[in-house]
Every structure is written in C-alpha cells, then in structure tokens.
Amino acid sequence: MSTTIYFIGAGAIARSHAEAVELLPNADEIELAAADPTPAARKRFAEAVDDVRLYEDSESMLSEAVDPDDFVVVAAPPFTHHDETIAALESGRHVLCEKPLAPALDEAEAMLKAARENDRLLGSCNCRHYRTPGTERVKQLIDEGAIGDPYHVTWITRSQRGRPGIEYQPESKWFLDRSKGGGGIVMDWGPYEFATLEDLLVPDSVDVKHAWTAQPETAVDPEDIPFDVETHGGATLVYRTDERDVQVTYERASGTHGEERDVTEIEGTEGAIRWDWTEVGTSTVTLATDNDGDLVEESIAVTPDEDIEAHDRPLVYFDRVVRGGDAPIRTGAEAITSVAMINAMYRCAESGEPQRVDLSKIA
Ligand SMILES: NC(=O)c1ccc[n+]([C@@H]2O[C@H](COP(=O)([O-])OP(=O)(O)OC[C@H]3O[C@@H](n4cnc5c(N)ncnc54)[C@H](O)[C@@H]3O)[C@@H](O)[C@H]2O)c1
C-alpha cells in the first residue's frame, strides 16, 4: 500500500505544498489526493498537479484505507482548521495544519487533544520562517554573550499596500472576513513571529502590556463584502524568565499610510543585533558593539546547511518527523502557543486590559 498525502483545500497554498512533494526522499512512491468544495479550485489543482485524486469533501476522501505514514495537509481557510484537523486525526492520519493553527486557543487545544488521543502528530506550517539560518546565528551570538543581557527587541514589519484579499491574492476574500480568517494581519503573520520570538527568548510567560489594531482606509476598500479585520496592529510585550525581562516592541502592517519599515533588532547591555528573520537562504547578521567608546558594526555572513525554500519547508520537515527524524518544525503543544499570543494581543486591544500568557500552562 502506498503512502498518500491528502490536501484539505486545493487553493494557492495547497498548490505550493504539492510542488514540495518532489523534494521528499520517496517522492516517486507517494500518492496525492485533494478535497475542495469549489470546482474551479479542483480544476486548477488538477492542472497543476499530476495524478491527484480529487474529492468534493474531505469526509469521502478520508474514508480511504489508511497507511501509517499518511498525512493530511489542512490548507483551507482558518475557520475550517479545527473541524477538518480533528476529523483527519480521527481518521488515523497525521496532520500538518496551515497557520494560524486555529483562530482561538480553545480550538487549538481541542486539536492537540485529538492528536494525543489518536496517537498522531499535529504540526504547524509556521515553520516556514522558523529557526532560519540567520535566527539560529543570532541565538548563538546571544548565548555566547556577544550583546550582554538582552533587554529590548524591535520587531516591526510595515507594508503600505500588501493587504491579503485586496493587493495580495485578491481572489481570496476570506482574508478580509474575521469570521473566516479569525483576524487580520496579526492572525496572518503572528504565527511565524510569535513562534520565533518564543524560540529566541524562551520565556516562561509573556505579558501583553498594551495592544492596538487599526484599519486605515483606502479608495479600493471593498464595501459589498465583510471587511472587518485589522491591517495594522501593534503591542508592547514583556517576555519574562526568572533571569530577565525583555521588552518587545511589536508592529505589523499590511496597509498603512506611514512609511514602509522592516526592523528586527535585539538590544543588549553590550551590543545589538539586526537581521532578516524570514530569510531562509544566504543572509547577513549585523552585530554592533562598543570598542573604546565607538560603535563598531560587524557583518556576519550566514549560509544555510540545506537549500529549501520557505514554502517548501513545512511539507519537507513534517515528512521528516512523521518518519521519525528531526526537523525545525513545531509539533504538539509547541504548535499552538502562537495562537495563545495572538488571542491575548486581540483581547488586550479590545479591552484595554493587559493580558498574561503563561506558556507552562499551555497543554
Ligand atoms: N496564500 C498564501 O500565501 C499563504 C501562505 C501561507 C499560509 N497560508 C494559509 O493557507 C490557508 C489557505 O490559504 P490559501 O491562500 O491557500 O487560500 P485560498 O483562498 O487560495 O484557498 C482556500 C481553498 O480552500 C477551500 N475550502 C474552503 N473550505 C473548505 C473545506 N471545508 N474543505 C476543503 N476545502 C475548503 C476553498 O474552496 C479554496 O479553494 C490559510 O490558513 C492561509 O493563512 C496561505
């Protein structure tokens, strides 16, 4: 019996995952199946992917016989992730779920519970930009004491006109509808950002001291469909351990009238580091330190151990862990912590009340 990779949702990201199948060591033996209720999506998927079995719904697809290494990629919009993931786990298959794992923490916890009860792996696609070569080098520099004690992180990414559902992937209007996407640009990018911040700073808990969201207007804002998500958001966070508190200034915009900005920097008592945390290829880490009262900057070249594109990482890495190997991918409880952070940030923005995320209490 052959191993099958199943896709629930056959849209843009499912087509991208399907391209990564050829990178798997046993690519020639793998069969593919996909379920999507939209005929146009099935047609486009069939044109892009050879020899794929197509279904209108996941229930009939997952009633096929199970091979122990089968896995399901949940690649439909976020509001479907909870139900589709649990059904896939209960069918006896491992699940690699798109980010955000789920819009709400209680849903993510139920998904994790189903994975444990069915003795299957639950992995998150937020590994696209996780433990990138640059971020791994930054961790090493911090551990070596290159910047002394870290006390402040600036994590700002602002795009002026890059709103999913409008300028980016305009055909996917669900991105604009909170009931389908769970939120806006923080829900979209937070899964990557909060997984990386957690991995870097290893907090016991995180305080969301202050948070805000906004939806700046443009002349092309849709008026006849739901558009109730933020395109700009920010927070003041404190990543706490027994030894130190690190203040994090966080901001993410897919739509702003302000300037484009992209800054990832950690400041410490003896130096600072800047880098592009999303880059999975060759990159440069900038280390600034003091030398006799003058600031000196060193550019450190970083090269990846293996050449895997960001969009190929989730499938390649999940396949490795399903086969008992190691890979930089968040599975189990680690897969759900970024949902807790995003939820806490939204709660703080809505209520004006600070929130605490106790990571030791997450499943
Ligand atoms: N597009 C990107 O660049 C990108 C990148 C990373 C992650 N993602 C994530 O991937 C997921 C899907 O995004 P996308 O860009 O592929 O969206 P998309 O709009 O291109 O495709 C989604 C597809 O899911 C189908 N669908 C809806 N409900 C379904 C269900 N219950 N069962 C099966 N199929 C169903 C729709 O018919 C549609 O074809 C989201 O969670 C998104 O955040 C997208």
PDB file of N, CA and C in Angstrom, residues 94-148:
ATOM      1  N   HIS A  94      -1.703  11.590  10.450  1.00  0.00           N
ATOM      2  CA  HIS A  94      -1.022  12.767  10.997  1.00  0.00           C
ATOM      3  C   HIS A  94      -1.550  14.004  10.270  1.00  0.00           C
ATOM      4  N   VAL A  95      -1.447  15.178  10.950  1.00  0.00           N
ATOM      5  CA  VAL A  95      -1.930  16.413  10.311  1.00  0.00           C
ATOM      6  C   VAL A  95      -0.890  17.523  10.385  1.00  0.00           C
ATOM      7  N   LEU A  96      -0.613  18.070   9.228  1.00  0.00           N
ATOM      8  CA  LEU A  96       0.167  19.303   9.116  1.00  0.00           C
ATOM      9  C   LEU A  96      -0.848  20.391   8.806  1.00  0.00           C
ATOM     10  N   CYS A  97      -1.037  21.310   9.771  1.00  0.00           N
ATOM     11  CA  CYS A  97      -2.096  22.309   9.595  1.00  0.00           C
ATOM     12  C   CYS A  97      -1.501  23.667   9.240  1.00  0.00           C
ATOM     13  N   GLU A  98      -2.146  24.334   8.291  1.00  0.00           N
ATOM     14  CA  GLU A  98      -1.705  25.675   7.918  1.00  0.00           C
ATOM     15  C   GLU A  98      -1.795  26.622   9.111  1.00  0.00           C
ATOM     16  N   LYS A  99      -1.052  27.707   9.028  1.00  0.00           N
ATOM     17  CA  LYS A  99      -1.150  28.768  10.024  1.00  0.00           C
ATOM     18  C   LYS A  99      -2.272  29.715   9.645  1.00  0.00           C
ATOM     19  N   PRO A 100      -2.924  30.369  10.575  1.00  0.00           N
ATOM     20  CA  PRO A 100      -2.870  30.093  12.007  1.00  0.00           C
ATOM     21  C   PRO A 100      -3.483  28.713  12.281  1.00  0.00           C
ATOM     22  N   LEU A 101      -2.916  28.028  13.274  1.00  0.00           N
ATOM     23  CA  LEU A 101      -3.401  26.681  13.554  1.00  0.00           C
ATOM     24  C   LEU A 101      -4.920  26.699  13.758  1.00  0.00           C
ATOM     25  N   ALA A 102      -5.388  27.702  14.483  1.00  0.00           N
ATOM     26  CA  ALA A 102      -6.838  27.914  14.639  1.00  0.00           C
ATOM     27  C   ALA A 102      -7.019  29.359  15.073  1.00  0.00           C
ATOM     28  N   PRO A 103      -8.169  29.943  14.824  1.00  0.00           N
ATOM     29  CA  PRO A 103      -8.389  31.319  15.290  1.00  0.00           C
ATOM     30  C   PRO A 103      -8.384  31.435  16.820  1.00  0.00           C
ATOM     31  N   ALA A 104      -8.850  30.409  17.549  1.00  0.00           N
ATOM     32  CA  ALA A 104      -8.994  30.527  19.002  1.00  0.00           C
ATOM     33  C   ALA A 104      -8.229  29.416  19.727  1.00  0.00           C
ATOM     34  N   LEU A 105      -7.697  29.782  20.914  1.00  0.00           N
ATOM     35  CA  LEU A 105      -6.878  28.829  21.666  1.00  0.00           C
ATOM     36  C   LEU A 105      -7.653  27.577  22.062  1.00  0.00           C
ATOM     37  N   ASP A 106      -8.938  27.716  22.450  1.00  0.00           N
ATOM     38  CA  ASP A 106      -9.665  26.501  22.847  1.00  0.00           C
ATOM     39  C   ASP A 106      -9.802  25.540  21.672  1.00  0.00           C
ATOM     40  N   GLU A 107      -9.911  26.061  20.471  1.00  0.00           N
ATOM     41  CA  GLU A 107      -9.959  25.186  19.290  1.00  0.00           C
ATOM     42  C   GLU A 107      -8.607  24.486  19.108  1.00  0.00           C
ATOM     43  N   ALA A 108      -7.534  25.251  19.241  1.00  0.00           N
ATOM     44  CA  ALA A 108      -6.192  24.678  19.066  1.00  0.00           C
ATOM     45  C   ALA A 108      -5.939  23.595  20.116  1.00  0.00           C
ATOM     46  N   GLU A 109      -6.410  23.833  21.353  1.00  0.00           N
ATOM     47  CA  GLU A 109      -6.228  22.835  22.415  1.00  0.00           C
ATOM     48  C   GLU A 109      -7.005  21.553  22.100  1.00  0.00           C
ATOM     49  N   ALA A 110      -8.210  21.721  21.543  1.00  0.00           N
ATOM     50  CA  ALA A 110      -9.012  20.533  21.187  1.00  0.00           C
ATOM     51  C   ALA A 110      -8.313  19.753  20.069  1.00  0.00           C
ATOM     52  N   MET A 111      -7.658  20.465  19.164  1.00  0.00           N
ATOM     53  CA  MET A 111      -6.932  19.795  18.069  1.00  0.00           C
ATOM     54  C   MET A 111      -5.747  18.998  18.631  1.00  0.00           C
ATOM     55  N   LEU A 112      -5.053  19.611  19.603  1.00  0.00           N
ATOM     56  CA  LEU A 112      -3.924  18.932  20.226  1.00  0.00           C
ATOM     57  C   LEU A 112      -4.393  17.684  20.989  1.00  0.00           C
ATOM     58  N   LYS A 113      -5.515  17.817  21.676  1.00  0.00           N
ATOM     59  CA  LYS A 113      -6.087  16.686  22.424  1.00  0.00           C
ATOM     60  C   LYS A 113      -6.415  15.539  21.450  1.00  0.00           C
ATOM     61  N   ALA A 114      -6.997  15.881  20.322  1.00  0.00           N
ATOM     62  CA  ALA A 114      -7.347  14.839  19.328  1.00  0.00           C
ATOM     63  C   ALA A 114      -6.085  14.156  18.804  1.00  0.00           C
ATOM     64  N   ALA A 115      -5.010  14.931  18.626  1.00  0.00           N
ATOM     65  CA  ALA A 115      -3.748  14.337  18.148  1.00  0.00           C
ATOM     66  C   ALA A 115      -3.242  13.320  19.177  1.00  0.00           C
ATOM     67  N   ARG A 116      -3.298  13.719  20.456  1.00  0.00           N
ATOM     68  CA  ARG A 116      -2.804  12.816  21.513  1.00  0.00           C
ATOM     69  C   ARG A 116      -3.679  11.576  21.622  1.00  0.00           C
ATOM     70  N   GLU A 117      -4.986  11.775  21.605  1.00  0.00           N
ATOM     71  CA  GLU A 117      -5.905  10.629  21.754  1.00  0.00           C
ATOM     72  C   GLU A 117      -5.763   9.634  20.608  1.00  0.00           C
ATOM     73  N   ASN A 118      -5.431  10.147  19.438  1.00  0.00           N
ATOM     74  CA  ASN A 118      -5.315   9.259  18.271  1.00  0.00           C
ATOM     75  C   ASN A 118      -3.866   8.878  17.971  1.00  0.00           C
ATOM     76  N   ASP A 119      -2.956   9.297  18.880  1.00  0.00           N
ATOM     77  CA  ASP A 119      -1.536   8.975  18.735  1.00  0.00           C
ATOM     78  C   ASP A 119      -0.996   9.378  17.354  1.00  0.00           C
ATOM     79  N   ARG A 120      -1.375  10.562  16.932  1.00  0.00           N
ATOM     80  CA  ARG A 120      -0.909  11.089  15.642  1.00  0.00           C
ATOM     81  C   ARG A 120      -0.193  12.425  15.878  1.00  0.00           C
ATOM     82  N   LEU A 121       0.634  12.833  14.938  1.00  0.00           N
ATOM     83  CA  LEU A 121       1.352  14.109  15.065  1.00  0.00           C
ATOM     84  C   LEU A 121       0.499  15.261  14.545  1.00  0.00           C
ATOM     85  N   LEU A 122       0.579  16.383  15.268  1.00  0.00           N
ATOM     86  CA  LEU A 122      -0.034  17.621  14.789  1.00  0.00           C
ATOM     87  C   LEU A 122       1.106  18.621  14.606  1.00  0.00           C
ATOM     88  N   GLY A 123       1.321  19.068  13.375  1.00  0.00           N
ATOM     89  CA  GLY A 123       2.404  20.026  13.093  1.00  0.00           C
ATOM     90  C   GLY A 123       1.842  21.317  12.536  1.00  0.00           C
ATOM     91  N   SER A 124       2.584  22.415  12.727  1.00  0.00           N
ATOM     92  CA  SER A 124       2.142  23.716  12.229  1.00  0.00           C
ATOM     93  C   SER A 124       3.022  24.183  11.076  1.00  0.00           C
ATOM     94  N   CYS A 125       2.383  24.781  10.091  1.00  0.00           N
ATOM     95  CA  CYS A 125       3.121  25.335   8.944  1.00  0.00           C
ATOM     96  C   CYS A 125       3.842  26.631   9.298  1.00  0.00           C
ATOM     97  N   ASN A 126       3.805  27.043  10.579  1.00  0.00           N
ATOM     98  CA  ASN A 126       4.542  28.266  10.907  1.00  0.00           C
ATOM     99  C   ASN A 126       6.057  28.038  10.925  1.00  0.00           C
ATOM    100  N   CYS A 127       6.487  26.848  10.487  1.00  0.00           N
ATOM    101  CA  CYS A 127       7.938  26.596  10.379  1.00  0.00           C
ATOM    102  C   CYS A 127       8.529  27.188   9.093  1.00  0.00           C
ATOM    103  N   ARG A 128       7.697  27.825   8.250  1.00  0.00           N
ATOM    104  CA  ARG A 128       8.252  28.431   7.022  1.00  0.00           C
ATOM    105  C   ARG A 128       9.416  29.376   7.322  1.00  0.00           C
ATOM    106  N   HIS A 129       9.260  30.145   8.408  1.00  0.00           N
ATOM    107  CA  HIS A 129      10.301  31.134   8.727  1.00  0.00           C
ATOM    108  C   HIS A 129      10.853  30.874  10.133  1.00  0.00           C
ATOM    109  N   TYR A 130      10.849  29.622  10.524  1.00  0.00           N
ATOM    110  CA  TYR A 130      11.233  29.257  11.895  1.00  0.00           C
ATOM    111  C   TYR A 130      12.664  28.717  11.913  1.00  0.00           C
ATOM    112  N   ARG A 131      13.425  29.130  12.920  1.00  0.00           N
ATOM    113  CA  ARG A 131      14.833  28.684  13.014  1.00  0.00           C
ATOM    114  C   ARG A 131      15.543  28.840  11.677  1.00  0.00           C
ATOM    115  N   THR A 132      15.389  30.012  11.093  1.00  0.00           N
ATOM    116  CA  THR A 132      16.099  30.294   9.843  1.00  0.00           C
ATOM    117  C   THR A 132      17.593  30.381  10.176  1.00  0.00           C
ATOM    118  N   PRO A 133      18.463  30.238   9.166  1.00  0.00           N
ATOM    119  CA  PRO A 133      19.903  30.275   9.460  1.00  0.00           C
ATOM    120  C   PRO A 133      20.304  31.556  10.202  1.00  0.00           C
ATOM    121  N   GLY A 134      19.729  32.697   9.825  1.00  0.00           N
ATOM    122  CA  GLY A 134      20.064  33.963  10.497  1.00  0.00           C
ATOM    123  C   GLY A 134      19.632  33.938  11.952  1.00  0.00           C
ATOM    124  N   THR A 135      18.422  33.459  12.214  1.00  0.00           N
ATOM    125  CA  THR A 135      17.921  33.431  13.592  1.00  0.00           C
ATOM    126  C   THR A 135      18.742  32.450  14.436  1.00  0.00           C
ATOM    127  N   GLU A 136      19.153  31.345  13.855  1.00  0.00           N
ATOM    128  CA  GLU A 136      19.987  30.381  14.597  1.00  0.00           C
ATOM    129  C   GLU A 136      21.327  31.012  14.978  1.00  0.00           C
ATOM    130  N   ARG A 137      21.885  31.824  14.070  1.00  0.00           N
ATOM    131  CA  ARG A 137      23.162  32.504  14.350  1.00  0.00           C
ATOM    132  C   ARG A 137      22.964  33.554  15.455  1.00  0.00           C
ATOM    133  N   VAL A 138      21.820  34.227  15.411  1.00  0.00           N
ATOM    134  CA  VAL A 138      21.524  35.237  16.439  1.00  0.00           C
ATOM    135  C   VAL A 138      21.439  34.574  17.817  1.00  0.00           C
ATOM    136  N   LYS A 139      20.767  33.410  17.874  1.00  0.00           N
ATOM    137  CA  LYS A 139      20.667  32.684  19.150  1.00  0.00           C
ATOM    138  C   LYS A 139      22.050  32.349  19.692  1.00  0.00           C
ATOM    139  N   GLN A 140      22.908  31.890  18.773  1.00  0.00           N
ATOM    140  CA  GLN A 140      24.282  31.527  19.138  1.00  0.00           C
ATOM    141  C   GLN A 140      25.020  32.747  19.705  1.00  0.00           C
ATOM    142  N   LEU A 141      24.876  33.890  19.025  1.00  0.00           N
ATOM    143  CA  LEU A 141      25.561  35.106  19.483  1.00  0.00           C
ATOM    144  C   LEU A 141      25.068  35.520  20.864  1.00  0.00           C
ATOM    145  N   ILE A 142      23.754  35.416  21.087  1.00  0.00           N
ATOM    146  CA  ILE A 142      23.212  35.776  22.413  1.00  0.00           C
ATOM    147  C   ILE A 142      23.782  34.828  23.470  1.00  0.00           C
ATOM    148  N   ASP A 143      23.771  33.507  23.159  1.00  0.00           N
ATOM    149  CA  ASP A 143      24.281  32.513  24.120  1.00  0.00           C
ATOM    150  C   ASP A 143      25.764  32.736  24.439  1.00  0.00           C
ATOM    151  N   GLU A 144      26.506  33.210  23.431  1.00  0.00           N
ATOM    152  CA  GLU A 144      27.942  33.474  23.660  1.00  0.00           C
ATOM    153  C   GLU A 144      28.169  34.778  24.416  1.00  0.00           C
ATOM    154  N   GLY A 145      27.095  35.539  24.665  1.00  0.00           N
ATOM    155  CA  GLY A 145      27.221  36.795  25.410  1.00  0.00           C
ATOM    156  C   GLY A 145      27.648  37.968  24.543  1.00  0.00           C
ATOM    157  N   ALA A 146      27.504  37.839  23.216  1.00  0.00           N
ATOM    158  CA  ALA A 146      28.005  38.886  22.311  1.00  0.00           C
ATOM    159  C   ALA A 146      27.331  40.236  22.524  1.00  0.00           C
ATOM    160  N   ILE A 147      26.078  40.234  23.033  1.00  0.00           N
ATOM    161  CA  ILE A 147      25.416  41.533  23.269  1.00  0.00           C
ATOM    162  C   ILE A 147      25.117  41.748  24.760  1.00  0.00           C
ATOM    163  N   GLY A 148      25.750  40.966  25.619  1.00  0.00           N
ATOM    164  CA  GLY A 148      25.472  41.101  27.059  1.00  0.00           C
ATOM    165  C   GLY A 148      24.072  40.582  27.362  1.00  0.00           C
TER     166      GLY A 148
END
